Amino acid sequence: MVANELPSDPLQLFAERPWRQVSPEAQAPARHVPTMLSTEESQFYYWLARDWARGTGHTVDLGAFIGGSTARFATGQQAAGRTTPIIAYDRFTADPQVKRSLLYPAGIPAFSGNDILLLAHRLLTPFKPMVELRPGEFLEQGWSGEPIEILCVDIAKTAETADHVAAEFFPHLIPGRSIVVQQDFLHEIQPWLPAQMTLLRRHFTPLARIAHHCVAFLCTSVPTSASLDRARVAPLSDAQLTRLVRRAALSYRGLAGRYRFASMVRRISENPETREAWRMRRHRDTP
Ligand SMILES: C[S@@+](CC[C@H](N)C(=O)[O-])C[C@H]1O[C@@H](n2cnc3c(N)ncnc32)[C@H](O)[C@@H]1O
C-alpha cells in the first residue's frame, strides 16, 4: 500500500486479523515494559502502529499504566520507520497488589511507595523523544488540538471519564483514518462504553473484536460538539443506560453474544446509580 492511501476496505482488512502474524521477535524491543495487555492485544497495538498508521496524526494512549501499551505502539512505529508523537496519559501509580502481581513477576525490583512515573520514563527511554508522558488526574487534562490517528482508550473506568474522552479527543479524529480502540468495550463492569458508542454509532464503524473485551472502531465522521453533548453517558439514568445497552446488543451482535450485554444489564440492576467500574460488583460479591 502506498503511504497515506486508505485500504479500500478496512472491514475486510480487519476481518483477516493480520496482527496475529506479528511475531514475539518483532515486539522484542517492548518486552522489558510490563503490560496488562493480552498477547493478541499486544500484537494488535504493534500492528496498528506499524501497518495501519500513516503518521497523519498523533497516537494517544489513554491509560498507559507503566507504559506497556505505549511501548508496543512505539515498537510498531519504529519498525515502520516513523517518529510520529505518541502521547501517554496516566496517573502513573501502582498499588501494592499490582506491584506484587504484575511488576515484580516481570522483573521490576521491589520499591516502596506507589509512584511509577520515574520507572515509566526509564522503561520508555529507548522510545524517546517520540514518546511523551502526561502524568496526573485525567479529568483535569485536555488535548492540545493536533489530529489523532490512533486513540487508545483504557482509562474510561467511570462514565464521567468516558464523557471526557469523547469531549476532548473525538473532535480531533480523522474521518476514514482514525482508529479508536475501546479496550474495555465488552467488559461487563463498564456498560457506559457500549452506551456511548451506540449514541455515536453514525460516526464509528466497529472493525474487530480483539481478545475478550477490546473493540476497534473506524471513525467515519467527526461528531459535532452538539452530538457529543447528546451522547454524554454520565447523566443517564439506570433505565436509559439499560435501554442503550440493549440497543448495543443488537447494533454490535457481530462482535459478541447477547449474554455479554445481558450481563452488563444485570450489573446495572445490581448496582443502582453506580458509574465506577470498580464498584460494579456482582450481587453475590457484596457482603
Ligand atoms: C488497565 S490500566 C492500563 C493498562 C496499560 N494500557 C497497559 O498496557 O498495561 C488502566 C490505567 O488507567 C489509569 N487511569 C484510570 N483512571 C484514571 C484517571 N482518572 N486519571 C489518570 N489515570 C487513570 C490507571 O492509573 C491505570 O494505569
mmCIF file of C-alpha atoms and ligand atoms in Angstrom:
data_model
loop_
_atom_site.group_PDB
_atom_site.id
_atom_site.type_symbol
_atom_site.label_atom_id
_atom_site.label_comp_id
_atom_site.label_asym_id
_atom_site.label_seq_id
_atom_site.Cartn_x
_atom_site.Cartn_y
_atom_site.Cartn_z
ATOM 1 C CA MET A 1 0.000 0.000 0.000
ATOM 2 C CA VAL A 2 1.268 3.487 -0.877
ATOM 3 C CA ALA A 3 1.823 5.844 2.084
ATOM 4 C CA ASN A 4 -1.329 7.817 3.024
ATOM 5 C CA GLU A 5 -3.507 5.629 0.812
ATOM 6 C CA LEU A 6 -6.546 4.195 2.602
ATOM 7 C CA PRO A 7 -7.103 0.469 2.380
ATOM 8 C CA SER A 8 -10.072 0.037 0.039
ATOM 9 C CA ASP A 9 -11.986 -1.991 2.583
ATOM 10 C CA PRO A 10 -10.921 -1.610 6.237
ATOM 11 C CA LEU A 11 -13.636 -4.083 7.276
ATOM 12 C CA GLN A 12 -12.135 -6.754 5.060
ATOM 13 C CA LEU A 13 -8.608 -5.937 6.234
ATOM 14 C CA PHE A 14 -9.534 -6.191 9.934
ATOM 15 C CA ALA A 15 -11.621 -9.329 9.331
ATOM 16 C CA GLU A 16 -8.434 -11.048 8.176
ATOM 17 C CA ARG A 17 -6.853 -10.260 11.582
ATOM 18 C CA PRO A 18 -3.370 -9.640 10.142
ATOM 19 C CA TRP A 19 -1.983 -8.676 13.569
ATOM 20 C CA ARG A 20 -1.998 -12.352 14.523
ATOM 21 C CA GLN A 21 1.060 -12.722 12.268
ATOM 22 C CA VAL A 22 3.091 -10.313 14.447
ATOM 23 C CA SER A 23 5.865 -12.392 15.987
ATOM 24 C CA PRO A 24 7.247 -12.133 19.538
ATOM 25 C CA GLU A 25 10.630 -11.267 17.948
ATOM 26 C CA ALA A 26 9.114 -8.237 16.225
ATOM 27 C CA GLN A 27 7.865 -6.985 19.591
ATOM 28 C CA ALA A 28 11.143 -7.714 21.399
ATOM 29 C CA PRO A 29 12.078 -4.003 21.863
ATOM 30 C CA ALA A 30 8.929 -3.615 24.031
ATOM 31 C CA ARG A 31 9.350 -6.828 26.011
ATOM 32 C CA HIS A 32 11.037 -5.171 29.001
ATOM 33 C CA VAL A 33 7.958 -2.992 29.647
ATOM 34 C CA PRO A 34 5.294 -4.820 31.723
ATOM 35 C CA THR A 35 1.752 -4.637 30.410
ATOM 36 C CA MET A 36 -1.775 -5.663 31.347
ATOM 37 C CA LEU A 37 -2.484 -6.404 27.673
ATOM 38 C CA SER A 38 -3.096 -9.940 26.439
ATOM 39 C CA THR A 39 -0.879 -11.475 23.753
ATOM 40 C CA GLU A 40 -3.327 -10.673 20.946
ATOM 41 C CA GLU A 41 -3.920 -7.130 22.190
ATOM 42 C CA SER A 42 -0.139 -6.549 22.213
ATOM 43 C CA GLN A 43 0.084 -7.853 18.648
ATOM 44 C CA PHE A 44 -2.809 -5.612 17.641
ATOM 45 C CA TYR A 45 -1.327 -2.437 19.146
ATOM 46 C CA TYR A 46 2.013 -3.151 17.432
ATOM 47 C CA TRP A 47 0.295 -3.861 14.100
ATOM 48 C CA LEU A 48 -1.883 -0.721 14.283
ATOM 49 C CA ALA A 49 1.209 1.441 14.719
ATOM 50 C CA ARG A 50 3.287 -0.385 12.100
ATOM 51 C CA ASP A 51 0.771 -1.218 9.377
ATOM 52 C CA TRP A 52 -2.336 0.901 9.826
ATOM 53 C CA ALA A 53 -0.905 4.254 10.885
ATOM 54 C CA ARG A 54 0.464 6.592 8.215
ATOM 55 C CA GLY A 55 1.698 9.343 10.501
ATOM 56 C CA THR A 56 -1.230 11.625 9.624
ATOM 57 C CA GLY A 57 -1.914 12.227 13.318
ATOM 58 C CA HIS A 58 -0.628 11.502 16.812
ATOM 59 C CA THR A 59 -1.093 8.230 18.656
ATOM 60 C CA VAL A 60 -2.740 8.862 22.031
ATOM 61 C CA ASP A 61 -2.568 6.198 24.731
ATOM 62 C CA LEU A 62 -5.168 6.962 27.407
ATOM 63 C CA GLY A 63 -4.372 4.782 30.425
ATOM 64 C CA ALA A 64 -0.779 3.709 29.849
ATOM 65 C CA PHE A 65 -0.115 2.297 33.351
ATOM 66 C CA ILE A 66 3.704 1.820 33.327
ATOM 67 C CA GLY A 67 3.934 2.278 29.547
ATOM 68 C CA GLY A 68 3.367 -1.275 28.251
ATOM 69 C CA SER A 69 0.807 -0.278 25.624
ATOM 70 C CA THR A 70 2.865 2.820 24.751
ATOM 71 C CA ALA A 71 5.962 0.668 24.180
ATOM 72 C CA ARG A 72 4.014 -1.669 21.856
ATOM 73 C CA PHE A 73 2.792 1.299 19.799
ATOM 74 C CA ALA A 74 6.309 2.764 19.745
ATOM 75 C CA THR A 75 7.916 -0.506 18.661
ATOM 76 C CA GLY A 76 5.418 -0.912 15.812
ATOM 77 C CA GLN A 77 6.011 2.635 14.714
ATOM 78 C CA GLN A 78 9.801 2.262 14.854
ATOM 79 C CA ALA A 79 9.507 -0.849 12.654
ATOM 80 C CA ALA A 80 7.716 1.323 10.089
ATOM 81 C CA GLY A 81 10.429 3.990 10.318
ATOM 82 C CA ARG A 82 8.073 6.671 11.667
ATOM 83 C CA THR A 83 8.594 9.025 14.599
ATOM 84 C CA THR A 84 5.071 10.456 14.982
ATOM 85 C CA PRO A 85 4.474 11.561 18.595
ATOM 86 C CA ILE A 86 2.906 9.050 20.973
ATOM 87 C CA ILE A 87 1.292 10.763 23.943
ATOM 88 C CA ALA A 88 0.555 8.663 27.031
ATOM 89 C CA TYR A 89 -1.763 9.713 29.861
ATOM 90 C CA ASP A 90 -1.986 8.105 33.289
ATOM 91 C CA ARG A 91 -1.675 8.810 36.996
ATOM 92 C CA PHE A 92 1.399 6.568 36.819
ATOM 93 C CA THR A 93 0.770 4.892 40.146
ATOM 94 C CA ALA A 94 0.668 1.232 41.189
ATOM 95 C CA ASP A 95 -0.902 -0.149 44.354
ATOM 96 C CA PRO A 96 0.799 -2.940 46.358
ATOM 97 C CA GLN A 97 -1.379 -5.653 44.781
ATOM 98 C CA VAL A 98 -0.486 -4.594 41.203
ATOM 99 C CA LYS A 99 3.169 -4.333 42.152
ATOM 100 C CA ARG A 100 3.097 -7.900 43.505
ATOM 101 C CA SER A 101 1.030 -9.465 40.737
ATOM 102 C CA LEU A 102 2.383 -7.662 37.676
ATOM 103 C CA LEU A 103 5.517 -5.597 38.184
ATOM 104 C CA TYR A 104 7.698 -7.836 40.349
ATOM 105 C CA PRO A 105 6.988 -11.030 38.329
ATOM 106 C CA ALA A 106 8.006 -9.010 35.224
ATOM 107 C CA GLY A 107 11.417 -8.354 36.781
ATOM 108 C CA ILE A 108 10.915 -4.847 38.229
ATOM 109 C CA PRO A 109 12.905 -4.701 41.517
ATOM 110 C CA ALA A 110 10.791 -4.160 44.643
ATOM 111 C CA PHE A 111 10.266 -0.493 45.518
ATOM 112 C CA SER A 112 8.406 1.498 48.156
ATOM 113 C CA GLY A 113 5.518 3.864 47.541
ATOM 114 C CA ASN A 114 3.125 3.834 44.622
ATOM 115 C CA ASP A 115 4.694 6.320 42.199
ATOM 116 C CA ILE A 116 5.791 4.668 38.930
ATOM 117 C CA LEU A 117 6.339 7.780 36.805
ATOM 118 C CA LEU A 118 10.135 7.664 37.003
ATOM 119 C CA LEU A 119 10.087 3.943 36.279
ATOM 120 C CA ALA A 120 7.866 4.517 33.241
ATOM 121 C CA HIS A 121 10.265 7.211 31.977
ATOM 122 C CA ARG A 122 13.193 4.836 32.440
ATOM 123 C CA LEU A 123 11.472 1.886 30.726
ATOM 124 C CA LEU A 124 10.434 4.074 27.789
ATOM 125 C CA THR A 125 13.882 5.652 27.308
ATOM 126 C CA PRO A 126 14.541 3.648 24.088
ATOM 127 C CA PHE A 127 11.495 5.357 22.534
ATOM 128 C CA LYS A 128 12.366 8.953 23.474
ATOM 129 C CA PRO A 129 11.797 11.592 22.174
ATOM 130 C CA MET A 130 8.900 10.050 20.231
ATOM 131 C CA VAL A 131 7.032 9.233 23.473
ATOM 132 C CA GLU A 132 5.690 11.929 25.788
ATOM 133 C CA LEU A 133 4.115 11.168 29.172
ATOM 134 C CA ARG A 134 1.324 13.327 30.585
ATOM 135 C CA PRO A 135 1.019 12.303 34.247
ATOM 136 C CA GLY A 136 -1.831 13.251 36.543
ATOM 137 C CA GLU A 137 -5.580 13.122 37.000
ATOM 138 C CA PHE A 138 -7.076 12.678 33.540
ATOM 139 C CA LEU A 139 -10.238 14.663 34.253
ATOM 140 C CA GLU A 140 -8.039 17.729 34.751
ATOM 141 C CA GLN A 141 -6.242 17.283 31.434
ATOM 142 C CA GLY A 142 -7.162 18.003 27.842
ATOM 143 C CA TRP A 143 -5.837 17.714 24.312
ATOM 144 C CA SER A 144 -3.745 20.291 22.509
ATOM 145 C CA GLY A 145 -5.694 20.039 19.232
ATOM 146 C CA GLU A 146 -3.439 18.137 16.814
ATOM 147 C CA PRO A 147 -5.075 15.419 14.662
ATOM 148 C CA ILE A 148 -5.182 11.968 16.260
ATOM 149 C CA GLU A 149 -4.720 8.870 14.117
ATOM 150 C CA ILE A 150 -4.862 6.219 16.856
ATOM 151 C CA LEU A 151 -6.811 6.826 20.044
ATOM 152 C CA CYS A 152 -6.481 4.053 22.584
ATOM 153 C CA VAL A 153 -8.996 4.250 25.444
ATOM 154 C CA ASP A 154 -8.119 2.190 28.513
ATOM 155 C CA ILE A 155 -8.937 4.934 31.001
ATOM 156 C CA ALA A 156 -12.758 5.160 30.812
ATOM 157 C CA LYS A 157 -13.292 3.381 34.129
ATOM 158 C CA THR A 158 -16.070 5.813 35.004
ATOM 159 C CA ALA A 159 -18.899 7.250 32.909
ATOM 160 C CA GLU A 160 -17.547 10.729 33.607
ATOM 161 C CA THR A 161 -14.150 9.756 32.214
ATOM 162 C CA ALA A 162 -15.778 8.261 29.099
ATOM 163 C CA ASP A 163 -17.520 11.618 28.526
ATOM 164 C CA HIS A 164 -14.231 13.458 28.996
ATOM 165 C CA VAL A 165 -12.521 11.217 26.416
ATOM 166 C CA ALA A 166 -15.276 11.948 23.899
ATOM 167 C CA ALA A 167 -15.417 15.705 24.531
ATOM 168 C CA GLU A 168 -11.675 16.308 24.462
ATOM 169 C CA PHE A 169 -10.352 13.781 21.940
ATOM 170 C CA PHE A 170 -13.086 12.713 19.480
ATOM 171 C CA PRO A 171 -13.233 16.168 17.781
ATOM 172 C CA HIS A 172 -9.625 15.642 16.631
ATOM 173 C CA LEU A 173 -10.085 12.288 14.894
ATOM 174 C CA ILE A 174 -9.547 11.993 11.143
ATOM 175 C CA PRO A 175 -12.584 10.607 9.255
ATOM 176 C CA GLY A 176 -11.818 7.400 7.380
ATOM 177 C CA ARG A 177 -8.408 7.077 9.033
ATOM 178 C CA SER A 178 -8.537 7.277 12.811
ATOM 179 C CA ILE A 179 -8.965 4.133 14.840
ATOM 180 C CA VAL A 180 -10.478 4.289 18.321
ATOM 181 C CA VAL A 181 -9.503 1.303 20.441
ATOM 182 C CA GLN A 182 -12.039 0.810 23.211
ATOM 183 C CA GLN A 183 -10.009 -1.570 25.358
ATOM 184 C CA ASP A 184 -12.875 -2.429 27.730
ATOM 185 C CA PHE A 185 -15.816 -2.166 25.341
ATOM 186 C CA LEU A 186 -17.193 -5.612 26.185
ATOM 187 C CA HIS A 187 -16.300 -5.587 29.875
ATOM 188 C CA GLU A 188 -19.463 -6.096 31.893
ATOM 189 C CA ILE A 189 -18.406 -3.533 34.503
ATOM 190 C CA GLN A 190 -18.246 -0.629 32.019
ATOM 191 C CA PRO A 191 -21.698 -0.599 30.355
ATOM 192 C CA TRP A 192 -21.363 3.135 29.607
ATOM 193 C CA LEU A 193 -18.906 2.304 26.788
ATOM 194 C CA PRO A 194 -21.388 0.411 24.535
ATOM 195 C CA ALA A 195 -23.988 3.034 25.510
ATOM 196 C CA GLN A 196 -21.673 5.842 24.395
ATOM 197 C CA MET A 197 -20.704 4.192 21.107
ATOM 198 C CA THR A 198 -24.361 3.374 20.409
ATOM 199 C CA LEU A 199 -25.237 7.045 20.803
ATOM 200 C CA LEU A 200 -22.365 7.886 18.430
ATOM 201 C CA ARG A 201 -22.844 4.954 16.051
ATOM 202 C CA ARG A 202 -23.311 7.217 12.981
ATOM 203 C CA HIS A 203 -19.675 8.249 13.413
ATOM 204 C CA PHE A 204 -17.926 4.973 14.256
ATOM 205 C CA THR A 205 -17.893 1.612 12.482
ATOM 206 C CA PRO A 206 -16.796 -1.382 14.552
ATOM 207 C CA LEU A 207 -13.981 -3.203 12.754
ATOM 208 C CA ALA A 208 -12.902 -6.035 15.032
ATOM 209 C CA ARG A 209 -13.055 -7.512 18.473
ATOM 210 C CA ILE A 210 -9.630 -8.375 19.835
ATOM 211 C CA ALA A 211 -9.320 -10.953 22.620
ATOM 212 C CA HIS A 212 -12.064 -10.681 25.264
ATOM 213 C CA HIS A 213 -13.124 -7.079 25.715
ATOM 214 C CA CYS A 214 -11.286 -4.905 23.219
ATOM 215 C CA VAL A 215 -13.066 -3.488 20.150
ATOM 216 C CA ALA A 216 -11.552 -1.293 17.428
ATOM 217 C CA PHE A 217 -13.677 1.314 15.638
ATOM 218 C CA LEU A 218 -13.048 3.330 12.492
ATOM 219 C CA CYS A 219 -14.085 6.975 12.766
ATOM 220 C CA THR A 220 -16.162 7.648 9.642
ATOM 221 C CA SER A 221 -17.159 11.228 10.523
ATOM 222 C CA VAL A 222 -16.250 13.572 13.345
ATOM 223 C CA PRO A 223 -19.069 14.116 15.854
ATOM 224 C CA THR A 224 -20.062 17.754 16.333
ATOM 225 C CA SER A 225 -19.955 19.243 19.813
ATOM 226 C CA ALA A 226 -23.782 19.090 19.853
ATOM 227 C CA SER A 227 -23.796 15.357 19.094
ATOM 228 C CA LEU A 228 -21.070 14.776 21.697
ATOM 229 C CA ASP A 229 -23.181 16.636 24.206
ATOM 230 C CA ARG A 230 -26.199 14.447 23.364
ATOM 231 C CA ALA A 231 -24.003 11.347 23.722
ATOM 232 C CA ARG A 232 -22.939 12.092 27.310
ATOM 233 C CA VAL A 233 -23.331 8.949 29.401
ATOM 234 C CA ALA A 234 -22.739 10.223 32.950
ATOM 235 C CA PRO A 235 -26.178 11.913 33.210
ATOM 236 C CA LEU A 236 -28.074 8.774 32.048
ATOM 237 C CA SER A 237 -30.476 7.131 34.483
ATOM 238 C CA ASP A 238 -30.181 3.377 35.081
ATOM 239 C CA ALA A 239 -33.228 2.836 32.855
ATOM 240 C CA GLN A 240 -31.713 4.881 30.000
ATOM 241 C CA LEU A 241 -28.352 3.139 30.349
ATOM 242 C CA THR A 242 -30.057 -0.261 30.312
ATOM 243 C CA ARG A 243 -32.030 0.622 27.167
ATOM 244 C CA LEU A 244 -28.849 1.698 25.398
ATOM 245 C CA VAL A 245 -27.003 -1.484 26.379
ATOM 246 C CA ARG A 246 -29.920 -3.493 24.954
ATOM 247 C CA ARG A 247 -29.673 -1.489 21.726
ATOM 248 C CA ALA A 248 -25.917 -2.127 21.699
ATOM 249 C CA ALA A 249 -26.623 -5.865 21.890
ATOM 250 C CA LEU A 250 -28.377 -5.521 18.516
ATOM 251 C CA SER A 251 -26.011 -2.995 16.925
ATOM 252 C CA TYR A 252 -22.911 -4.972 17.898
ATOM 253 C CA ARG A 253 -24.261 -8.518 17.694
ATOM 254 C CA GLY A 254 -21.483 -9.392 15.244
ATOM 255 C CA LEU A 255 -18.919 -8.744 17.982
ATOM 256 C CA ALA A 256 -20.311 -10.624 20.961
ATOM 257 C CA GLY A 257 -23.178 -12.841 22.011
ATOM 258 C CA ARG A 258 -26.240 -11.358 23.703
ATOM 259 C CA TYR A 259 -25.221 -12.908 27.018
ATOM 260 C CA ARG A 260 -22.360 -10.403 27.305
ATOM 261 C CA PHE A 261 -24.684 -7.417 27.069
ATOM 262 C CA ALA A 262 -27.198 -9.209 29.286
ATOM 263 C CA SER A 263 -24.545 -9.452 31.998
ATOM 264 C CA MET A 264 -23.948 -5.685 31.706
ATOM 265 C CA VAL A 265 -27.676 -5.126 32.227
ATOM 266 C CA ARG A 266 -27.553 -7.402 35.282
ATOM 267 C CA ARG A 267 -24.633 -5.420 36.730
ATOM 268 C CA ILE A 268 -26.567 -2.178 36.291
ATOM 269 C CA SER A 269 -29.556 -3.551 38.176
ATOM 270 C CA GLU A 270 -27.302 -4.984 40.913
ATOM 271 C CA ASN A 271 -25.505 -1.647 41.355
ATOM 272 C CA PRO A 272 -28.060 1.169 41.107
ATOM 273 C CA GLU A 273 -26.692 4.541 40.026
ATOM 274 C CA THR A 274 -23.126 3.239 40.094
ATOM 275 C CA ARG A 275 -20.862 4.581 37.358
ATOM 276 C CA GLU A 276 -17.427 3.443 38.543
ATOM 277 C CA ALA A 277 -16.106 0.144 37.172
ATOM 278 C CA TRP A 278 -14.517 -0.919 40.467
ATOM 279 C CA ARG A 279 -17.881 -0.620 42.248
ATOM 280 C CA MET A 280 -19.886 -2.638 39.683
ATOM 281 C CA ARG A 281 -19.909 -5.763 41.847
ATOM 282 C CA ARG A 282 -21.800 -8.989 41.288
ATOM 283 C CA HIS A 283 -24.603 -9.307 43.807
ATOM 284 C CA ARG A 284 -23.065 -12.412 45.315
ATOM 285 C CA ASP A 285 -19.791 -10.478 45.894
ATOM 286 C CA THR A 286 -21.453 -7.983 48.202
ATOM 287 C CA PRO A 287 -21.387 -8.855 51.911
HETATM 288 C C1 LIG B 1 -5.942 -1.160 32.658
HETATM 289 S S1 LIG B 1 -4.802 0.057 33.056
HETATM 290 C C2 LIG B 1 -3.927 0.365 31.574
HETATM 291 C C3 LIG B 1 -3.042 -0.753 31.092
HETATM 292 C C4 LIG B 1 -1.985 -0.329 30.107
HETATM 293 N N1 LIG B 1 -2.573 0.185 28.874
HETATM 294 C C5 LIG B 1 -1.020 -1.449 29.832
HETATM 295 O O1 LIG B 1 -0.585 -1.625 28.688
HETATM 296 O O2 LIG B 1 -0.620 -2.134 30.786
HETATM 297 C C6 LIG B 1 -5.772 1.498 33.213
HETATM 298 C C7 LIG B 1 -4.980 2.728 33.612
HETATM 299 O O3 LIG B 1 -5.848 3.860 33.611
HETATM 300 C C8 LIG B 1 -5.366 4.758 34.595
HETATM 301 N N2 LIG B 1 -6.458 5.643 34.990
HETATM 302 C C9 LIG B 1 -7.757 5.306 35.224
HETATM 303 N N3 LIG B 1 -8.470 6.400 35.546
HETATM 304 C C10 LIG B 1 -7.610 7.450 35.527
HETATM 305 C C11 LIG B 1 -7.759 8.843 35.787
HETATM 306 N N4 LIG B 1 -8.939 9.350 36.114
HETATM 307 N N5 LIG B 1 -6.659 9.629 35.676
HETATM 308 C C12 LIG B 1 -5.455 9.101 35.323
HETATM 309 N N6 LIG B 1 -5.259 7.803 35.068
HETATM 310 C C13 LIG B 1 -6.317 6.978 35.170
HETATM 311 C C14 LIG B 1 -4.904 3.878 35.747
HETATM 312 O O4 LIG B 1 -3.943 4.533 36.502
HETATM 313 C C15 LIG B 1 -4.381 2.629 35.002
HETATM 314 O O5 LIG B 1 -2.982 2.623 34.913
#
